[in-house]
Amino acid sequence: MNTGTARFTPGSYLRDRAPLLAAGVLGVACLYAMLRIVGLAHPATAALCLYLMLLGGCGLLWGYLRRRRFYSTLAEALDSLEHAYQLPSFVEAPHFLEGRIAYEACDEICHADANDLAALREKARADREFMELWIHEVKTPIAAAKLTLSHLHGSESQRLKQDLERIEFACERALYNARIDSLAGDYAIRDTPLAQLCREACKQLANLLIEMRVTPDVRITESVTVLTDAAWTRFVVKQALSNALKYGAHKITFSACEEHPGTPKGRTVLEIADDGAGIPADEVARVFDRGFSGSNGRREGSSTGMGLYLAAQVCKAMGTGLQIASEEGVGTRVLLAFPHDRSVLELHTCT
Amino acid sequence: MALVYIVEDDKTLRAGLGHLLELEGLEWCACEDFADVATAVLAAQPDCVVLDAMLPGTDGRVICRQLRAQSDVPIIMLTCLDSEFDEVMAFNQGADDYLVKPYRPAVLLAHIRAALRRKDAGVCTVVEHNGVALDLGTGQVTYQGRETELTRNEARILGLLIRNAGAVTSRAELMCDLWESDAFIDDNTLTVNVNRLRRALASIGVPEGFVSTKRGAGYLV
């Protein structure tokens, strides 16, 4: 934290007092000359002057020492502090005047800062809370609309069902965005059947997938399970599906394989492969950036650049590996890696 | 006939749910006043209770506990809250099942059916139209004393067509319904399945045109 160039050293202390020192030396010299003119003997004059200089030196040393104590605690505190506004509570007020003036000013600034920060935090918390509440509120009318629609037939109702699916997924995205900061403590890791999870994700977007003539193919053995939070993982899978949908895929294949089984590095990798437009090579690295929509997204005009960012954040919080491989014109592969040994993972994230 | 009791404060949701149950051949009732839900529910002696977790002036979980104290009727909790804590809480209060809004109607229905099956409440699984009777459980289809067995997909298609009898069922709807049963078929496979269904029906003498194609719209029985 301490990035300033000013350091409190004996050299800098003396340099800072150079005019005072010069004036002192000059004063002693003048005194010596005057006393000599008056007729005092050389040894007595010299002794007096030396005595005066010694006194001055002691004064300087005392001043140096009392300041040094303050500045060294200040430098230490600045290096270890997490937030600048905590400074006054870690550093005692100094006893010398300039120090006290600076300290009081600093104290005031820190207080104002702490208040601002608390207000902002409170606002962010209230916003997040409202967002979550709002999303929960909107779920009831969505459920009601779905029920009403389930009695209606024909192409209009089909279109409404698709739009409803879109709204629902958008709400889910908003919910995860609101929760993203508190995600890490909010998941429930369980042994989750992978094939079932993928099928459920497809079902939640069924109307959209069918409309766009996208057919999922789940080639995962029923017995394959992974240690993960089902709801969050489903959200990530849905994000991959929604992207495949957007970029003109017709077939989405789910497959899974085990890597390094039985070792601490053991993991199950879920691959979601589509035959859509693919991502240009120079953009692949940035797809997880917040707000990055890429040339595909800009062409479609419906990309917010939030989906994969959120997916990446969710995966990071859960300790799931997320990777994307793509070839333009051939398709995209989304790879989700679920570690077998969560305890090893927890150990790694702790250290 | 099985009776499902709906405890839900949202009117649209309640009516929608009721309608859905009627189409499935289930009876239902609901309460409008949430002051003493437990007594009202117990008085109705339902075979299954669909209980919203958040109600005006009261808490679904409290009602759940009250019900469980006096009856072993299957309780399906519906909730907007999807944290692990809420789920565990629901089960701790005695719920048998737990669904997070917004659920898909077909899924809720499947859960209700499963609850009724466990309770052995005699769910009627046979649907009928113009003399063609289909047992949804076994896929057995009967027409004028002759019968044949349908595959799972064919039975599912015919079941939906008969439930929507008189209205055109779109191909997308049929596909969605099949997807719900884990059969992620594409458009061509649906055509193949419908043609096979027609052949199977013809083999027991069902007149041609029982399942008619409405070009660009879907199918109709």
Coordinates of C-alpha atoms in Angstrom, one line a residue:
Chain A
M1 CA 0.0 0.0 0.0
N2 CA 2.9 2.4 0.8
T3 CA 3.9 3.6 -2.6
G4 CA 5.2 7.1 -1.8
T5 CA 8.8 8.0 -2.3
A6 CA 9.3 10.0 0.9
R7 CA 11.0 7.8 3.5
F8 CA 11.9 8.8 7.0
T9 CA 15.7 8.2 7.3
P10 CA 18.4 10.2 9.2
G11 CA 19.6 11.6 5.9
S12 CA 16.2 12.8 4.8
Y13 CA 15.5 14.2 8.3
L14 CA 18.7 16.3 8.2
R15 CA 18.1 17.4 4.5
D16 CA 14.6 18.5 5.6
R17 CA 16.2 20.7 8.3
A18 CA 19.1 21.9 6.1
P19 CA 18.2 25.7 6.4
L20 CA 17.9 25.3 10.2
L21 CA 21.2 23.5 10.4
A22 CA 22.9 26.2 8.2
A23 CA 21.4 28.9 10.4
G24 CA 22.7 27.2 13.5
V25 CA 26.2 26.7 12.2
L26 CA 26.3 30.3 10.9
G27 CA 25.0 31.5 14.3
V28 CA 27.8 29.6 16.2
A29 CA 30.4 31.0 13.8
C30 CA 29.2 34.5 14.3
L31 CA 29.2 34.0 18.1
Y32 CA 32.7 32.7 17.9
A33 CA 33.8 35.7 15.9
M34 CA 32.1 38.2 18.2
L35 CA 33.5 36.7 21.4
R36 CA 37.0 36.7 19.8
I37 CA 36.6 40.4 19.0
V38 CA 35.4 41.2 22.5
G39 CA 38.7 39.6 23.6
L40 CA 37.8 36.2 25.0
A41 CA 40.6 33.6 24.7
H42 CA 40.4 31.0 21.9
P43 CA 40.1 27.8 24.0
A44 CA 37.2 29.2 26.1
T45 CA 35.4 30.5 23.0
A46 CA 35.8 27.2 21.2
A47 CA 34.6 25.2 24.2
L48 CA 31.5 27.4 24.5
C49 CA 30.8 27.0 20.8
L50 CA 31.3 23.2 20.9
Y51 CA 29.0 23.0 23.9
L52 CA 26.3 25.0 22.0
M53 CA 26.7 22.7 19.0
L54 CA 26.4 19.7 21.1
L55 CA 23.2 21.0 22.6
G56 CA 21.8 21.7 19.1
G57 CA 22.8 18.2 18.1
C58 CA 21.1 16.6 21.0
G59 CA 17.9 18.6 20.2
L60 CA 18.1 17.3 16.6
L61 CA 18.6 13.7 17.8
W62 CA 15.6 14.0 20.2
G63 CA 13.4 15.4 17.4
Y64 CA 14.6 12.6 15.1
L65 CA 13.9 9.8 17.6
R66 CA 10.3 11.0 18.5
R67 CA 9.4 11.3 14.8
R68 CA 11.0 8.0 13.9
R69 CA 8.8 6.1 16.2
F70 CA 5.7 7.5 14.6
Y71 CA 6.8 7.2 11.0
S72 CA 7.9 3.6 11.4
T73 CA 4.5 2.5 12.9
L74 CA 2.8 4.5 10.1
A75 CA 4.8 2.7 7.4
E76 CA 4.2 -0.7 9.0
A77 CA 0.5 0.0 9.2
L78 CA 0.2 1.1 5.6
D79 CA 1.9 -2.1 4.4
S80 CA -0.4 -4.4 6.3
L81 CA -3.7 -2.5 6.1
E82 CA -6.6 -3.8 4.0
H83 CA -8.5 -0.6 3.9
A84 CA -7.1 2.9 4.1
Y85 CA -9.9 4.1 6.4
Q86 CA -8.7 1.8 9.2
L87 CA -5.5 3.7 9.5
P88 CA -6.3 5.9 12.5
S89 CA -7.3 2.9 14.6
F90 CA -3.9 1.3 14.0
V91 CA -1.6 4.3 14.4
E92 CA -1.4 6.3 17.6
A93 CA -1.6 10.1 17.3
P94 CA 2.0 11.6 17.3
H95 CA 3.2 14.1 19.9
F96 CA 4.9 16.6 17.6
L97 CA 2.9 19.4 16.0
E98 CA 3.1 18.8 12.3
G99 CA 2.4 15.2 12.9
R100 CA -0.7 16.0 14.9
I101 CA -2.0 18.3 12.3
A102 CA -1.5 15.7 9.5
Y103 CA -2.9 13.0 11.7
E104 CA -6.1 14.9 12.5
A105 CA -6.6 15.7 8.8
C106 CA -6.1 12.1 8.0
D107 CA -8.4 11.0 10.7
E108 CA -11.1 13.2 9.3
I109 CA -10.7 11.9 5.8
C110 CA -10.7 8.4 6.9
H111 CA -13.9 8.9 8.9
A112 CA -15.6 10.4 5.8
D113 CA -14.3 7.5 3.7
A114 CA -15.5 4.9 6.1
N115 CA -18.9 6.5 6.1
D116 CA -19.1 6.7 2.3
L117 CA -18.0 3.1 2.1
A118 CA -20.5 1.9 4.6
A119 CA -23.3 3.8 2.7
L120 CA -22.2 2.3 -0.6
R121 CA -22.1 -1.1 0.9
E122 CA -25.5 -0.7 2.4
K123 CA -26.9 0.5 -0.9
A124 CA -25.3 -2.4 -2.8
R125 CA -26.7 -4.9 -0.2
A126 CA -30.2 -3.3 -0.5
D127 CA -30.0 -3.4 -4.3
R128 CA -29.0 -7.0 -4.2
E129 CA -31.7 -7.9 -1.8
F130 CA -34.3 -6.1 -3.8
M131 CA -33.1 -7.9 -6.9
E132 CA -33.4 -11.3 -5.3
L133 CA -36.8 -10.5 -3.9
W134 CA -37.9 -9.2 -7.2
I135 CA -36.8 -12.3 -9.0
H136 CA -38.6 -14.5 -6.5
E137 CA -41.7 -12.4 -6.9
V138 CA -41.6 -12.7 -10.6
K139 CA -41.4 -16.4 -10.4
T140 CA -45.0 -16.8 -9.4
P141 CA -46.5 -15.0 -12.4
I142 CA -44.1 -17.0 -14.6
A143 CA -45.4 -20.2 -13.1
A144 CA -49.0 -19.0 -13.5
A145 CA -48.4 -18.0 -17.2
K146 CA -46.9 -21.4 -17.8
L147 CA -49.9 -23.1 -16.4
T148 CA -52.3 -21.0 -18.4
L149 CA -50.3 -21.7 -21.5
S150 CA -50.3 -25.4 -21.0
H151 CA -54.0 -25.4 -21.8
L152 CA -53.6 -23.4 -25.0
H153 CA -52.5 -24.9 -28.3
G154 CA -51.3 -23.6 -31.6
S155 CA -48.4 -21.6 -32.9
E156 CA -49.1 -18.4 -30.9
S157 CA -49.1 -20.3 -27.6
Q158 CA -45.9 -22.0 -28.7
R159 CA -44.3 -18.6 -29.3
L160 CA -45.4 -17.4 -25.9
K161 CA -44.0 -20.5 -24.3
Q162 CA -40.6 -19.8 -26.0
D163 CA -40.7 -16.2 -24.8
L164 CA -41.6 -17.3 -21.3
E165 CA -38.6 -19.7 -21.4
R166 CA -36.4 -16.8 -22.4
I167 CA -37.8 -14.6 -19.6
E168 CA -37.2 -17.3 -17.1
F169 CA -33.7 -17.9 -18.1
A170 CA -33.0 -14.1 -18.1
C171 CA -34.4 -14.0 -14.6
E172 CA -32.1 -16.8 -13.6
R173 CA -29.2 -15.0 -15.0
A174 CA -30.1 -11.8 -13.1
L175 CA -30.4 -13.9 -9.9
Y176 CA -27.0 -15.4 -10.3
N177 CA -25.6 -12.0 -11.1
A178 CA -27.1 -10.6 -7.9
R179 CA -25.7 -13.5 -5.9
I180 CA -22.3 -13.6 -7.5
D181 CA -20.5 -12.0 -4.6
S182 CA -22.0 -14.3 -2.0
L183 CA -21.9 -17.4 -4.2
A184 CA -18.9 -19.0 -2.6
G185 CA -20.8 -19.8 0.6
D186 CA -24.1 -20.6 -1.0
Y187 CA -23.7 -23.9 -2.8
A188 CA -24.6 -27.4 -1.8
I189 CA -22.2 -30.0 -3.2
R190 CA -23.8 -33.3 -3.7
D191 CA -23.4 -36.5 -5.7
T192 CA -25.3 -35.5 -8.8
P193 CA -26.3 -37.8 -11.7
L194 CA -24.7 -36.0 -14.8
A195 CA -27.0 -37.4 -17.5
Q196 CA -30.1 -36.4 -15.6
L197 CA -28.7 -32.9 -15.0
C198 CA -28.0 -32.4 -18.7
R199 CA -31.5 -33.7 -19.7
E200 CA -33.1 -31.3 -17.1
A201 CA -31.2 -28.4 -18.6
C202 CA -32.5 -29.3 -22.1
K203 CA -36.0 -29.6 -20.8
Q204 CA -35.9 -26.2 -19.3
L205 CA -35.1 -24.7 -22.7
A206 CA -37.2 -27.3 -24.7
N207 CA -39.5 -24.9 -26.4
L208 CA -36.6 -22.7 -27.7
L209 CA -34.5 -25.7 -28.7
I210 CA -37.4 -27.3 -30.6
E211 CA -38.2 -24.0 -32.3
M212 CA -34.7 -23.6 -33.5
R213 CA -34.6 -27.3 -34.6
V214 CA -31.8 -28.1 -32.2
T215 CA -31.7 -31.7 -31.0
P216 CA -29.7 -32.7 -27.9
D217 CA -28.0 -36.1 -27.7
V218 CA -27.1 -37.1 -24.2
R219 CA -24.4 -39.8 -24.5
I220 CA -23.7 -40.2 -20.9
T221 CA -24.0 -43.4 -18.9
E222 CA -26.8 -43.1 -16.3
S223 CA -24.4 -44.2 -13.5
V224 CA -22.0 -41.3 -14.0
T225 CA -22.2 -38.9 -11.1
V226 CA -20.2 -35.8 -10.2
L227 CA -19.8 -33.9 -7.0
T228 CA -21.3 -30.5 -7.6
D229 CA -24.2 -28.2 -6.9
A230 CA -27.0 -29.3 -9.3
A231 CA -28.8 -25.9 -9.7
W232 CA -25.6 -24.0 -10.4
T233 CA -24.2 -26.5 -12.8
R234 CA -27.5 -26.7 -14.6
F235 CA -27.4 -22.9 -15.0
V236 CA -23.9 -23.2 -16.6
V237 CA -25.1 -26.0 -18.9
K238 CA -28.1 -23.9 -19.9
Q239 CA -25.8 -21.1 -20.7
A240 CA -23.9 -23.4 -23.1
L241 CA -27.2 -24.5 -24.6
S242 CA -28.4 -21.0 -25.0
N243 CA -25.2 -20.0 -26.8
A244 CA -25.4 -23.0 -29.1
L245 CA -29.0 -22.0 -29.9
K246 CA -28.1 -18.4 -30.7
Y247 CA -25.3 -19.3 -33.0
G248 CA -27.1 -21.7 -35.3
A249 CA -26.4 -25.2 -33.9
H250 CA -28.5 -28.1 -34.9
K251 CA -27.1 -30.8 -32.8
I252 CA -25.8 -30.7 -29.3
T253 CA -23.9 -33.7 -28.0
F254 CA -23.3 -34.3 -24.3
S255 CA -20.6 -36.7 -23.4
A256 CA -18.5 -37.4 -20.3
C257 CA -15.1 -39.0 -19.6
E258 CA -13.0 -39.6 -16.5
E259 CA -9.4 -38.3 -16.3
H260 CA -6.8 -39.6 -13.9
P261 CA -9.3 -41.7 -11.9
G262 CA -8.1 -42.7 -8.4
T263 CA -5.5 -39.9 -8.2
P264 CA -5.8 -36.6 -6.4
K265 CA -6.1 -35.0 -9.9
G266 CA -9.0 -37.3 -10.8
R267 CA -11.9 -35.5 -12.4
T268 CA -14.9 -36.1 -14.7
V269 CA -15.1 -33.9 -17.8
L270 CA -18.4 -33.1 -19.3
E271 CA -18.2 -32.0 -22.9
I272 CA -21.1 -30.1 -24.6
A273 CA -20.3 -30.0 -28.3
D274 CA -22.4 -28.1 -30.8
D275 CA -22.2 -27.7 -34.6
G276 CA -22.9 -24.0 -34.6
A277 CA -21.0 -21.0 -36.1
G278 CA -18.1 -21.4 -33.7
I279 CA -16.0 -18.6 -32.2
P280 CA -13.2 -16.9 -34.1
A281 CA -9.8 -18.0 -32.8
D282 CA -8.7 -14.5 -31.6
E283 CA -11.9 -14.2 -29.5
V284 CA -11.9 -17.5 -27.7
A285 CA -9.6 -16.2 -24.9
R286 CA -11.9 -13.3 -24.1
V287 CA -15.4 -15.1 -24.1
F288 CA -15.4 -15.2 -20.3
D289 CA -14.8 -11.4 -19.9
R290 CA -17.6 -9.4 -18.6
G291 CA -19.5 -7.6 -21.3
F292 CA -17.5 -9.2 -24.2
S293 CA -19.9 -10.1 -27.0
G294 CA -17.6 -10.9 -29.9
S295 CA -18.3 -10.7 -33.6
N296 CA -21.0 -13.4 -33.4
G297 CA -22.8 -11.6 -30.6
R298 CA -22.7 -8.3 -32.4
R299 CA -24.0 -9.9 -35.6
E300 CA -26.9 -11.4 -33.6
G301 CA -27.4 -8.2 -31.7
S302 CA -28.9 -10.0 -28.7
S303 CA -25.7 -10.7 -26.8
T304 CA -25.1 -9.0 -23.5
G305 CA -21.7 -10.5 -22.9
M306 CA -22.9 -11.6 -19.4
G307 CA -23.8 -15.2 -19.9
L308 CA -20.4 -16.8 -20.1
Y309 CA -18.9 -14.3 -17.7
L310 CA -21.5 -15.5 -15.1
A311 CA -20.9 -19.1 -16.0
A312 CA -17.2 -18.6 -15.4
Q313 CA -17.8 -16.9 -12.1
V314 CA -20.2 -19.6 -11.0
C315 CA -17.7 -22.3 -12.0
K316 CA -14.9 -20.5 -10.2
A317 CA -16.8 -20.3 -7.0
M318 CA -17.7 -24.0 -7.2
G319 CA -14.2 -25.1 -8.1
T320 CA -15.4 -26.5 -11.4
G321 CA -13.1 -26.1 -14.4
L322 CA -14.6 -24.4 -17.4
Q323 CA -13.0 -24.2 -20.8
I324 CA -14.1 -23.4 -24.3
A325 CA -12.6 -24.8 -27.5
S326 CA -14.0 -23.7 -30.8
E327 CA -13.3 -23.7 -34.5
E328 CA -15.0 -21.2 -36.7
G329 CA -17.6 -22.8 -38.9
V330 CA -17.2 -26.2 -37.2
G331 CA -18.7 -25.7 -33.8
T332 CA -17.9 -25.1 -30.1
R333 CA -17.0 -27.4 -27.3
V334 CA -17.7 -26.4 -23.7
L335 CA -15.8 -28.4 -21.2
L336 CA -16.8 -28.7 -17.5
A337 CA -14.3 -30.5 -15.2
F338 CA -15.6 -31.8 -11.9
P339 CA -12.9 -32.8 -9.5
H340 CA -13.5 -36.2 -7.8
D341 CA -11.8 -35.3 -4.6
R342 CA -13.4 -32.2 -3.2
S343 CA -11.3 -32.3 -0.1
V344 CA -8.2 -31.9 -2.2
L345 CA -9.8 -29.0 -4.0
E346 CA -10.9 -27.3 -0.7
L347 CA -7.3 -27.6 0.5
H348 CA -6.0 -26.0 -2.7
T349 CA -8.4 -23.1 -2.5
C350 CA -7.6 -22.5 1.2
T351 CA -3.9 -22.2 0.7
Chain B
M1 CA -61.3 -40.4 -8.3
A2 CA -58.4 -38.8 -6.5
L3 CA -58.8 -35.5 -4.9
V4 CA -56.0 -32.9 -4.9
Y5 CA -56.1 -30.0 -2.4
I6 CA -54.4 -26.8 -3.7
V7 CA -53.2 -24.3 -1.1
E8 CA -52.0 -21.4 -3.2
D9 CA -52.7 -17.6 -2.8
D10 CA -52.2 -16.6 -6.4
K11 CA -55.5 -16.8 -8.1
T12 CA -54.2 -17.4 -11.7
L13 CA -51.9 -20.1 -10.5
R14 CA -54.7 -21.7 -8.5
A15 CA -57.1 -21.7 -11.4
G16 CA -54.4 -22.9 -13.9
L17 CA -53.4 -25.7 -11.6
G18 CA -57.1 -26.7 -11.2
H19 CA -57.7 -26.8 -14.9
L20 CA -54.6 -28.8 -15.4
L21 CA -55.7 -31.4 -12.9
E22 CA -59.2 -31.5 -14.4
L23 CA -57.7 -32.3 -17.8
E24 CA -55.8 -35.1 -16.1
G25 CA -59.0 -36.5 -14.8
L26 CA -58.3 -35.5 -11.2
E27 CA -60.6 -33.8 -8.8
W28 CA -59.4 -30.7 -6.9
C29 CA -60.4 -28.1 -4.4
A30 CA -58.8 -25.1 -2.9
C31 CA -59.3 -22.6 -0.1
E32 CA -59.6 -18.8 -0.5
D33 CA -59.1 -18.0 3.2
F34 CA -55.8 -18.8 4.8
A35 CA -56.7 -18.3 8.4
D36 CA -57.0 -22.0 9.2
V37 CA -55.8 -23.9 6.3
A38 CA -54.9 -27.1 8.1
T39 CA -58.5 -27.6 9.4
A40 CA -60.0 -26.9 6.0
V41 CA -57.6 -29.4 4.3
L42 CA -58.1 -32.1 6.8
A43 CA -61.9 -31.7 6.5
A44 CA -61.7 -32.2 2.7
Q45 CA -59.8 -35.5 3.2
P46 CA -57.7 -35.1 0.0
D47 CA -55.4 -37.7 -1.5
C48 CA -52.6 -35.2 -2.1
V49 CA -51.9 -31.6 -1.0
V50 CA -50.1 -29.1 -3.1
L51 CA -48.9 -26.4 -0.7
D52 CA -47.4 -23.0 -1.5
A53 CA -44.6 -22.2 1.0
M54 CA -45.4 -18.5 1.1
L55 CA -49.0 -17.5 2.0
P56 CA -50.5 -14.2 3.1
G57 CA -50.5 -14.0 6.9
T58 CA -49.1 -17.5 7.4
D59 CA -46.3 -19.8 6.5
G60 CA -46.7 -22.9 4.3
R61 CA -44.1 -24.7 6.5
V62 CA -46.2 -24.2 9.6
I63 CA -49.3 -25.6 7.8
C64 CA -47.2 -28.5 6.6
R65 CA -46.2 -29.3 10.2
Q66 CA -49.8 -29.0 11.4
L67 CA -51.0 -31.3 8.6
R68 CA -48.3 -33.8 9.2
A69 CA -49.2 -33.9 12.9
Q70 CA -52.6 -35.2 12.1
S71 CA -52.4 -36.9 8.8
D72 CA -50.0 -38.8 6.5
V73 CA -51.5 -37.3 3.3
P74 CA -48.7 -36.7 0.7
I75 CA -47.7 -33.0 0.7
I76 CA -45.9 -31.3 -2.2
M77 CA -44.4 -28.0 -1.3
L78 CA -44.1 -25.3 -4.0
T79 CA -41.7 -22.5 -3.3
C80 CA -39.8 -19.6 -4.8
L81 CA -36.9 -20.1 -2.5
D82 CA -34.3 -22.5 -3.8
S83 CA -31.6 -22.6 -1.2
E84 CA -30.6 -25.8 0.4
F85 CA -31.8 -24.5 3.7
D86 CA -35.3 -24.0 2.5
E87 CA -35.4 -27.5 0.9
V88 CA -34.1 -29.2 4.1
M89 CA -36.6 -27.1 6.1
A90 CA -39.5 -28.2 3.9
F91 CA -38.6 -31.9 4.4
N92 CA -38.1 -31.3 8.1
Q93 CA -41.6 -30.0 8.4
G94 CA -42.9 -33.2 6.9
A95 CA -43.2 -32.5 3.2
D96 CA -42.9 -35.4 0.9
D97 CA -41.8 -33.5 -2.2
Y98 CA -40.5 -30.1 -3.0
L99 CA -40.7 -28.1 -6.3
V100 CA -39.2 -24.7 -7.0
K101 CA -41.2 -22.1 -9.0
P102 CA -41.4 -21.6 -11.8
Y103 CA -41.9 -25.3 -12.3
R104 CA -43.0 -26.8 -15.6
P105 CA -46.7 -27.9 -15.4
A106 CA -45.8 -31.4 -16.8
V107 CA -43.3 -31.8 -14.0
L108 CA -45.7 -30.8 -11.3
L109 CA -48.3 -33.2 -12.7
A110 CA -45.8 -36.0 -12.8
H111 CA -44.9 -35.3 -9.1
I112 CA -48.6 -35.3 -8.2
R113 CA -49.2 -38.6 -10.0
A114 CA -46.2 -40.1 -8.3
A115 CA -47.5 -39.0 -4.9
L116 CA -50.9 -40.5 -5.7
R117 CA -49.4 -43.7 -7.0
R118 CA -47.4 -44.1 -3.8
K119 CA -50.6 -43.6 -1.9
D120 CA -52.4 -45.9 -4.2
A121 CA -55.2 -43.5 -4.7
G122 CA -56.6 -45.2 -7.8
V123 CA -55.4 -42.8 -10.4
C124 CA -57.3 -43.3 -13.6
T125 CA -54.8 -43.8 -16.3
V126 CA -57.1 -44.6 -19.2
V127 CA -58.0 -41.9 -21.7
E128 CA -60.6 -42.4 -24.3
H129 CA -61.8 -40.7 -27.5
N130 CA -64.3 -41.9 -30.2
G131 CA -64.0 -45.5 -28.9
V132 CA -60.2 -45.6 -28.8
A133 CA -59.1 -46.2 -25.3
L134 CA -55.5 -45.8 -24.2
D135 CA -54.0 -47.0 -20.9
L136 CA -51.3 -44.4 -20.3
G137 CA -49.6 -46.7 -17.8
T138 CA -49.2 -49.8 -20.0
G139 CA -49.5 -48.3 -23.5
Q140 CA -52.3 -50.7 -24.2
V141 CA -54.8 -49.4 -26.8
T142 CA -58.3 -50.8 -27.3
Y143 CA -60.8 -50.3 -30.1
Q144 CA -64.1 -52.3 -30.4
G145 CA -62.7 -55.2 -28.4
R146 CA -59.4 -55.4 -30.4
E147 CA -56.2 -54.3 -28.7
T148 CA -52.6 -53.7 -29.4
E149 CA -49.6 -52.5 -27.5
L150 CA -47.9 -49.1 -28.4
T151 CA -44.3 -48.2 -27.8
R152 CA -43.6 -45.6 -25.1
N153 CA -43.3 -42.7 -27.6
E154 CA -46.4 -43.7 -29.5
A155 CA -48.4 -44.0 -26.4
R156 CA -47.2 -40.6 -25.2
I157 CA -48.2 -39.0 -28.6
L158 CA -51.6 -40.6 -28.6
G159 CA -52.2 -39.7 -25.0
L160 CA -51.5 -36.0 -25.6
L161 CA -53.6 -36.0 -28.8
I162 CA -56.5 -37.5 -26.9
R163 CA -56.2 -35.1 -24.0
N164 CA -56.3 -32.3 -26.5
A165 CA -59.1 -33.9 -28.5
G166 CA -60.9 -31.4 -30.7
A167 CA -58.0 -29.0 -30.7
V168 CA -54.9 -29.1 -33.0
T169 CA -51.8 -30.3 -31.2
S170 CA -48.7 -28.7 -32.7
R171 CA -45.7 -30.8 -33.6
A172 CA -43.6 -28.6 -31.1
E173 CA -46.0 -29.5 -28.3
L174 CA -45.8 -33.2 -29.1
M175 CA -42.0 -32.9 -29.2
C176 CA -41.9 -31.0 -25.9
D177 CA -44.0 -33.7 -24.3
L178 CA -41.8 -36.4 -25.6
W179 CA -38.7 -34.5 -24.4
E180 CA -40.3 -34.4 -21.0
S181 CA -40.1 -38.2 -21.0
D182 CA -36.4 -38.0 -21.8
A183 CA -37.0 -38.9 -25.5
F184 CA -35.1 -36.0 -27.2
I185 CA -36.4 -36.7 -30.7
D186 CA -36.1 -34.5 -33.7
D187 CA -38.7 -33.5 -36.2
N188 CA -38.2 -36.4 -38.6
T189 CA -38.4 -39.0 -35.7
L190 CA -41.7 -37.5 -34.7
T191 CA -43.1 -38.0 -38.2
V192 CA -41.8 -41.6 -38.1
N193 CA -43.4 -42.1 -34.7
V194 CA -46.8 -40.7 -35.8
N195 CA -46.8 -42.9 -38.9
R196 CA -46.1 -45.9 -36.8
L197 CA -48.8 -45.0 -34.4
R198 CA -51.3 -44.7 -37.4
R199 CA -50.3 -48.2 -38.6
A200 CA -50.7 -49.6 -35.1
L201 CA -54.2 -48.0 -34.8
A202 CA -55.1 -49.3 -38.3
S203 CA -54.1 -52.8 -37.3
I204 CA -56.9 -52.9 -34.7
G205 CA -59.4 -51.4 -37.1
V206 CA -59.4 -47.8 -36.1
P207 CA -60.7 -45.8 -39.1
E208 CA -58.1 -44.0 -41.2
G209 CA -58.1 -40.3 -40.4
F210 CA -58.6 -40.8 -36.6
V211 CA -55.3 -39.0 -36.3
S212 CA -55.5 -36.3 -39.0
T213 CA -52.7 -34.0 -40.1
K214 CA -53.3 -30.3 -40.1
R215 CA -50.7 -29.0 -42.5
G216 CA -48.4 -26.5 -40.9
A217 CA -50.3 -26.7 -37.6
G218 CA -50.0 -30.2 -36.2
Y219 CA -52.2 -33.2 -35.5
L220 CA -55.8 -33.6 -34.5
V221 CA -58.0 -36.4 -33.2

